[in-house]
Amino acid sequence: MSDQPGPRPGMHRNWLSLAGMVLAGSSFFAFLLLMAFDLFSKRGHPYLGLLTYVVSPAFLLLGVVLIALGQWLQRRHERHTHPGAAHMVLTIDLARPRDRKLLAGFVACTVAFLFVTALGSYETYHHTESVQFCGQACHVPMEPQFVTYQHSSHARVACVECHVGSGAGAYVKTKINGVRQLACMVLGNFDRPIHAPHNRMRTAQETCEQCHWPQKFTGNVERTYQRFLADETNTAYTVRLLLNVGGGDPAHGPVGGIHWHMNLANKVEFVTADERGTTIPWVRLTSANGEITEFRSPDFKGAATNASLRTMSCLDCHNRPAHRFRSPNDAVDLALATGRLDASMNWAKSNVVAALIQPYQTEGEAVQKIAATLRGAYPNHPKADALVAEAQNIYRANFFPGMKADWRAYPEHLSHKDWAGCFRCHDGQHKTADGKRTLKASDCNSCHVILAQGSGADLQKLNAKGHDFFHVDAPYSDFDCHKCHTGAFPK
Ligand code: HEC
Ligand code: HEC
Ligand code: HEC
Ligand code: HEC
Ligand code: HEC
Ligand code: HEC
């Protein structure tokens, strides 16, 4: 019976083409819709570009591949079951005007689509390099770094200038890393606080030295430290230092001072006892004339292996150029010095610092409890509201309880008061094995001179040779600063 329907054509295989058609159709629709969003939204959302120009075209392509695959399988099946039967074959006859028009239309649409996709992906590439993308796409884990970055001296330098190398290789590497980080973020599986592993950070040569010229001779720099005691009257306690920053290149100035360690004429290598680099028990100096000197702290018995060696660079002093979490002492001193906190309110420094450092679980809780504590300390005081508001601002800018990120998590090596910093090496204890030579620059006047100290008229009495350090009335023995000064009152 020839008019009886033959066996059903390989519909199950056709499902594949059908699914492909649905997929291609819907991703094309999604593409159009997303593109419209992207064009009309004022500020691109971090992931919109990625979805529009990368993800949806990828699905569209997958759809087309499925359609073709389905067709091919079906044809193969039919050839197998009905050998010799005539099959629909796609033929394009350029002699036919209709075919010509269709083909031209098809080619034009494809070219236009590819063009828009390419342009969009390029834009997306740029966007994933932007500060918004880095700081906000991962807003939970990176918020502390994003906030501190915005009030750093590098707030106009894009994250990628310091964190991503240039060139396609570096781009792919960071994006792969980014996908991993994204997965960790979705799973909530990241360290709190996060740290940049030192061996994976880009070197100072690749980052800092692209903008800062290591040969530069800086000479002397004057800095004023406006401090306040934690006493009833918030006694002002100012120190004016003349820092001998100097330089490291003989062509541009005498080699010496703090920037002597630029590795231009000399090379300094060291090992650290911990990942954060807060203890340095062994140092090796290679001078311009090739002479090698090793210094070690008295308790270091081991030997340095080449694998653990680090060569000193900008980052071993300026390790927080973009993400400084101010210590409560620092932040409150700054607010008092600039009048944002009123120094005439009794115990202001002491009370605000104490309110800031309590163990809070969330920012909400902190802000509320800081207000309650400080209002309790200044009942009916006309300026209590202003004090509370400023204390809360300080908290929001420098404390991130969700990420356990604050000054305690991120030591800064540039100074020696709250962290060992320079005294990791210059503590007068690092000596050669025979004990005959101590590492230089281990007295108070080798890095800076105290031009003036105190308050009022005393601050005008400059002494170019340097005053002796006058330390409140508490005793201190030279290199112990950070054992008492922890960033939140001396212990
Ligand atoms: C001027 C260079 C510079 C810029 C710009 C910069 N960073 Fe960093 N960043 C660093 C350095 C240096 C470290 C390592 C600090 C250390 O080891 O103590 C770091 C560390 C980090 C860390 C690890 C946690 C930490 O605080 O140590 C994160 C996360 C981070 N940066 C994110 C960002 C983001 C997001 C941006 C842009 C909003 C950005 N960075 C911009 C230099 C920079
Ligand atoms: C894209 C260029 C760029 C890069 C990369 C860069 N800086 Fe800077 N840096 C600047 C500019 C511009 C300033 C001056 C900012 C100002 O004074 O307004 C500056 C200022 C500074 C200052 C003086 C201000 C201060 O905070 O005391 C230091 C120190 C510094 N940079 C260190 C670094 C270190 C360390 C790195 C590498 C981690 C680095 N910079 C990477 C452009 C850059
Ligand atoms: C031994 C530690 C150390 C090293 C290494 C170091 N610096 Fe500095 N640098 C300092 C200190 C200390 C100051 C002065 C204090 C300050 O600026 O608050 C300073 C000041 C600066 C300044 C500001 C100068 C000014 O005119 O105000 C810049 C910019 C700077 N350093 C960049 C660099 C760069 C770039 C490198 C690496 C090539 C580097 N430093 C290496 C310790 C160091
Ligand atoms: C990794 C160890 C290390 C750290 C950290 C370090 N230095 Fe040095 N510094 C050295 C070595 C080594 C010398 C050479 C000492 C010698 O020749 O006896 C030196 C020399 C100096 C000199 C004398 C340069 C000259 O004119 O001869 C000064 C000043 C100095 N350092 C300042 C600083 C300051 C400021 C800091 C902190 C911001 C610091 N150093 C951090 C290792 C270090
Ligand atoms: C190895 C170099 C070096 C030596 C030695 C050194 N200092 Fe400093 N000192 C620094 C640097 C660098 C800073 C801070 C620079 C900055 O914050 O930008 C500093 C900052 C200070 C400050 C201001 C601290 C603040 O934040 O209020 C005082 C005070 C001070 N030093 C006293 C001393 C005394 C006292 C000695 C001797 C026991 C001494 N220093 C030895 C490098 C040194
Ligand atoms: C034995 C503990 C101890 C040591 C060590 C010590 N200090 Fe202090 N320091 C104090 C005390 C206590 C105060 C008074 C704090 C107050 O009233 O706020 C103080 C106050 C200060 C102040 C003014 C207020 C402030 O908080 O900034 C400066 C600056 C200072 N010390 C610098 C140093 C330096 C630099 C060193 C190391 C050379 C050092 N101190 C070593 C205990 C110490």
GROMACS .gro file of N, CA and C in nm, residues 117-200:
model
  252
  117THR      N    1   2.874   4.218   1.766
  117THR     CA    2   2.928   4.132   1.871
  117THR      C    3   3.074   4.164   1.899
  118ALA      N    4   3.150   4.184   1.792
  118ALA     CA    5   3.292   4.212   1.810
  118ALA      C    6   3.311   4.344   1.883
  119LEU      N    7   3.236   4.444   1.839
  119LEU     CA    8   3.245   4.576   1.901
  119LEU      C    9   3.209   4.567   2.049
  120GLY      N   10   3.100   4.496   2.073
  120GLY     CA   11   3.051   4.480   2.211
  120GLY      C   12   3.152   4.406   2.296
  121SER      N   13   3.213   4.299   2.241
  121SER     CA   14   3.309   4.224   2.322
  121SER      C   15   3.428   4.311   2.354
  122TYR      N   16   3.465   4.396   2.258
  122TYR     CA   17   3.578   4.485   2.282
  122TYR      C   18   3.546   4.582   2.396
  123GLU      N   19   3.424   4.638   2.389
  123GLU     CA   20   3.380   4.727   2.495
  123GLU      C   21   3.380   4.654   2.629
  124THR      N   22   3.333   4.529   2.624
  124THR     CA   23   3.325   4.450   2.747
  124THR      C   24   3.464   4.424   2.802
  125TYR      N   25   3.557   4.396   2.711
  125TYR     CA   26   3.695   4.376   2.752
  125TYR      C   27   3.742   4.499   2.830
  126HIS      N   28   3.712   4.617   2.774
  126HIS     CA   29   3.752   4.739   2.842
  126HIS      C   30   3.683   4.755   2.975
  127HIS      N   31   3.555   4.716   2.973
  127HIS     CA   32   3.480   4.734   3.096
  127HIS      C   33   3.532   4.645   3.208
  128THR      N   34   3.569   4.520   3.173
  128THR     CA   35   3.619   4.433   3.279
  128THR      C   36   3.754   4.482   3.330
  129GLU      N   37   3.813   4.578   3.262
  129GLU     CA   38   3.939   4.636   3.310
  129GLU      C   39   3.912   4.760   3.393
  130SER      N   40   3.787   4.802   3.403
  130SER     CA   41   3.759   4.930   3.469
  130SER      C   42   3.753   4.916   3.620
  131VAL      N   43   3.770   5.028   3.686
  131VAL     CA   44   3.768   5.030   3.831
  131VAL      C   45   3.631   4.985   3.883
  132GLN      N   46   3.523   5.028   3.814
  132GLN     CA   47   3.389   4.986   3.857
  132GLN      C   48   3.379   4.834   3.858
  133PHE      N   49   3.428   4.773   3.750
  133PHE     CA   50   3.415   4.629   3.740
  133PHE      C   51   3.488   4.560   3.855
  134CYS      N   52   3.615   4.599   3.875
  134CYS     CA   53   3.695   4.533   3.979
  134CYS      C   54   3.636   4.558   4.117
  135GLY      N   55   3.595   4.683   4.140
  135GLY     CA   56   3.554   4.719   4.275
  135GLY      C   57   3.412   4.678   4.307
  136GLN      N   58   3.326   4.674   4.203
  136GLN     CA   59   3.185   4.653   4.235
  136GLN      C   60   3.130   4.518   4.195
  137ALA      N   61   3.183   4.459   4.086
  137ALA     CA   62   3.130   4.329   4.045
  137ALA      C   63   3.151   4.230   4.158
  138CYS      N   64   3.262   4.244   4.228
  138CYS     CA   65   3.291   4.156   4.341
  138CYS      C   66   3.268   4.235   4.469
  139HIS      N   67   3.155   4.304   4.478
  139HIS     CA   68   3.151   4.406   4.582
  139HIS      C   69   3.169   4.354   4.723
  140VAL      N   70   3.125   4.232   4.753
  140VAL     CA   71   3.138   4.190   4.893
  140VAL      C   72   3.285   4.172   4.933
  141PRO      N   73   3.358   4.079   4.870
  141PRO     CA   74   3.494   4.059   4.917
  141PRO      C   75   3.587   4.177   4.894
  142MET      N   76   3.568   4.255   4.787
  142MET     CA   77   3.665   4.360   4.757
  142MET      C   78   3.624   4.497   4.809
  143GLU      N   79   3.510   4.507   4.873
  143GLU     CA   80   3.465   4.639   4.916
  143GLU      C   81   3.569   4.712   5.000
  144PRO      N   82   3.631   4.644   5.098
  144PRO     CA   83   3.730   4.717   5.179
  144PRO      C   84   3.841   4.779   5.094
  145GLN      N   85   3.890   4.703   4.993
  145GLN     CA   86   3.999   4.757   4.910
  145GLN      C   87   3.947   4.869   4.821
  146PHE      N   88   3.823   4.855   4.775
  146PHE     CA   89   3.765   4.956   4.687
  146PHE      C   90   3.746   5.088   4.763
  147VAL      N   91   3.695   5.079   4.884
  147VAL     CA   92   3.670   5.200   4.963
  147VAL      C   93   3.801   5.270   5.000
  148THR      N   94   3.898   5.191   5.047
  148THR     CA   95   4.024   5.253   5.088
  148THR      C   96   4.098   5.311   4.967
  149TYR      N   97   4.085   5.243   4.854
  149TYR     CA   98   4.147   5.290   4.729
  149TYR      C   99   4.094   5.429   4.692
  150GLN      N  100   3.963   5.446   4.711
  150GLN     CA  101   3.903   5.574   4.669
  150GLN      C  102   3.953   5.694   4.748
  151HIS      N  103   4.006   5.671   4.869
  151HIS     CA  104   4.069   5.787   4.933
  151HIS      C  105   4.219   5.768   4.950
  152SER      N  106   4.281   5.707   4.848
  152SER     CA  107   4.427   5.695   4.849
  152SER      C  108   4.484   5.790   4.744
  153SER      N  109   4.617   5.807   4.746
  153SER     CA  110   4.676   5.897   4.646
  153SER      C  111   4.674   5.833   4.507
  154HIS      N  112   4.629   5.707   4.496
  154HIS     CA  113   4.619   5.642   4.365
  154HIS      C  114   4.474   5.623   4.320
  155ALA      N  115   4.386   5.705   4.373
  155ALA     CA  116   4.244   5.691   4.340
  155ALA      C  117   4.216   5.711   4.191
  156ARG      N  118   4.310   5.772   4.119
  156ARG     CA  119   4.290   5.790   3.974
  156ARG      C  120   4.367   5.687   3.891
  157VAL      N  121   4.430   5.592   3.960
  157VAL     CA  122   4.503   5.487   3.889
  157VAL      C  123   4.414   5.362   3.887
  158ALA      N  124   4.388   5.307   3.767
  158ALA     CA  125   4.297   5.193   3.758
  158ALA      C  126   4.356   5.071   3.828
  159CYS      N  127   4.267   4.990   3.887
  159CYS     CA  128   4.312   4.869   3.958
  159CYS      C  129   4.407   4.787   3.871
  160VAL      N  130   4.372   4.776   3.741
  160VAL     CA  131   4.451   4.687   3.654
  160VAL      C  132   4.593   4.736   3.632
  161GLU      N  133   4.618   4.865   3.653
  161GLU     CA  134   4.755   4.916   3.637
  161GLU      C  135   4.848   4.847   3.736
  162CYS      N  136   4.795   4.816   3.853
  162CYS     CA  137   4.880   4.751   3.953
  162CYS      C  138   4.857   4.600   3.961
  163HIS      N  139   4.737   4.555   3.920
  163HIS     CA  140   4.706   4.414   3.944
  163HIS      C  141   4.704   4.326   3.820
  164VAL      N  142   4.697   4.384   3.700
  164VAL     CA  143   4.690   4.300   3.579
  164VAL      C  144   4.803   4.343   3.486
  165GLY      N  145   4.874   4.246   3.432
  165GLY     CA  146   4.981   4.280   3.339
  165GLY      C  147   4.924   4.330   3.208
  166SER      N  148   5.010   4.379   3.117
  166SER     CA  149   4.958   4.420   2.988
  166SER      C  150   4.973   4.305   2.890
  167GLY      N  151   4.897   4.308   2.783
  167GLY     CA  152   4.904   4.202   2.682
  167GLY      C  153   4.796   4.097   2.700
  168ALA      N  154   4.771   4.023   2.591
  168ALA     CA  155   4.661   3.927   2.590
  168ALA      C  156   4.682   3.815   2.691
  169GLY      N  157   4.807   3.769   2.706
  169GLY     CA  158   4.836   3.660   2.798
  169GLY      C  159   4.792   3.694   2.939
  170ALA      N  160   4.832   3.813   2.984
  170ALA     CA  161   4.797   3.856   3.119
  170ALA      C  162   4.646   3.869   3.133
  171TYR      N  163   4.581   3.917   3.025
  171TYR     CA  164   4.436   3.935   3.029
  171TYR      C  165   4.368   3.800   3.051
  172VAL      N  166   4.407   3.701   2.968
  172VAL     CA  167   4.345   3.570   2.980
  172VAL      C  168   4.371   3.512   3.119
  173LYS      N  169   4.495   3.528   3.167
  173LYS     CA  170   4.531   3.474   3.297
  173LYS      C  171   4.442   3.532   3.407
  174THR      N  172   4.428   3.666   3.406
  174THR     CA  173   4.346   3.726   3.511
  174THR      C  174   4.201   3.691   3.496
  175LYS      N  175   4.153   3.676   3.370
  175LYS     CA  176   4.011   3.644   3.355
  175LYS      C  177   3.984   3.503   3.403
  176ILE      N  178   4.079   3.411   3.378
  176ILE     CA  179   4.061   3.275   3.430
  176ILE      C  180   4.060   3.280   3.582
  177ASN      N  181   4.154   3.355   3.635
  177ASN     CA  182   4.160   3.374   3.778
  177ASN      C  183   4.030   3.437   3.827
  178GLY      N  184   3.978   3.534   3.749
  178GLY     CA  185   3.854   3.603   3.784
  178GLY      C  186   3.737   3.507   3.790
  179VAL      N  187   3.731   3.413   3.695
  179VAL     CA  188   3.622   3.316   3.695
  179VAL      C  189   3.629   3.231   3.821
  180ARG      N  190   3.753   3.193   3.857
  180ARG     CA  191   3.770   3.115   3.979
  180ARG      C  192   3.724   3.195   4.101
  181GLN      N  193   3.766   3.324   4.102
  181GLN     CA  194   3.728   3.409   4.214
  181GLN      C  195   3.577   3.426   4.219
  182LEU      N  196   3.515   3.436   4.099
  182LEU     CA  197   3.370   3.453   4.093
  182LEU      C  198   3.302   3.331   4.154
  183ALA      N  199   3.352   3.212   4.117
  183ALA     CA  200   3.295   3.089   4.170
  183ALA      C  201   3.309   3.088   4.322
  184CYS      N  202   3.427   3.126   4.370
  184CYS     CA  203   3.448   3.130   4.515
  184CYS      C  204   3.352   3.227   4.580
  185MET      N  205   3.327   3.338   4.508
  185MET     CA  206   3.242   3.441   4.566
  185MET      C  207   3.099   3.390   4.578
  186VAL      N  208   3.050   3.325   4.468
  186VAL     CA  209   2.913   3.274   4.470
  186VAL      C  210   2.899   3.173   4.583
  187LEU      N  211   3.001   3.091   4.603
  187LEU     CA  212   2.994   2.990   4.708
  187LEU      C  213   3.028   3.048   4.845
  188GLY      N  214   3.062   3.175   4.849
  188GLY     CA  215   3.098   3.238   4.976
  188GLY      C  216   3.229   3.183   5.030
  189ASN      N  217   3.309   3.126   4.937
  189ASN     CA  218   3.425   3.050   4.978
  189ASN      C  219   3.553   3.134   4.958
  190PHE      N  220   3.567   3.242   5.034
  190PHE     CA  221   3.690   3.321   5.023
  190PHE      C  222   3.739   3.356   5.162
  191ASP      N  223   3.867   3.389   5.169
  191ASP     CA  224   3.926   3.421   5.299
  191ASP      C  225   3.871   3.552   5.352
  192ARG      N  226   3.857   3.560   5.480
  192ARG     CA  227   3.820   3.686   5.543
  192ARG      C  228   3.922   3.712   5.652
  193PRO      N  229   4.006   3.810   5.641
  193PRO     CA  230   4.025   3.902   5.528
  193PRO      C  231   4.099   3.835   5.412
  194ILE      N  232   4.086   3.895   5.291
  194ILE     CA  233   4.163   3.841   5.179
  194ILE      C  234   4.303   3.903   5.178
  195HIS      N  235   4.398   3.827   5.126
  195HIS     CA  236   4.534   3.878   5.114
  195HIS      C  237   4.584   3.852   4.973
  196ALA      N  238   4.670   3.939   4.926
  196ALA     CA  239   4.733   3.916   4.796
  196ALA      C  240   4.857   3.832   4.823
  197PRO      N  241   4.864   3.708   4.770
  197PRO     CA  242   4.982   3.626   4.793
  197PRO      C  243   5.105   3.695   4.734
  198HIS      N  244   5.207   3.710   4.815
  198HIS     CA  245   5.320   3.793   4.774
  198HIS      C  246   5.386   3.744   4.646
  199ASN      N  247   5.401   3.612   4.633
  199ASN     CA  248   5.471   3.562   4.514
  199ASN      C  249   5.389   3.575   4.386
  200ARG      N  250   5.257   3.602   4.400
  200ARG     CA  251   5.177   3.618   4.280
  200ARG      C  252   5.151   3.764   4.246
   0.00000   0.00000   0.00000
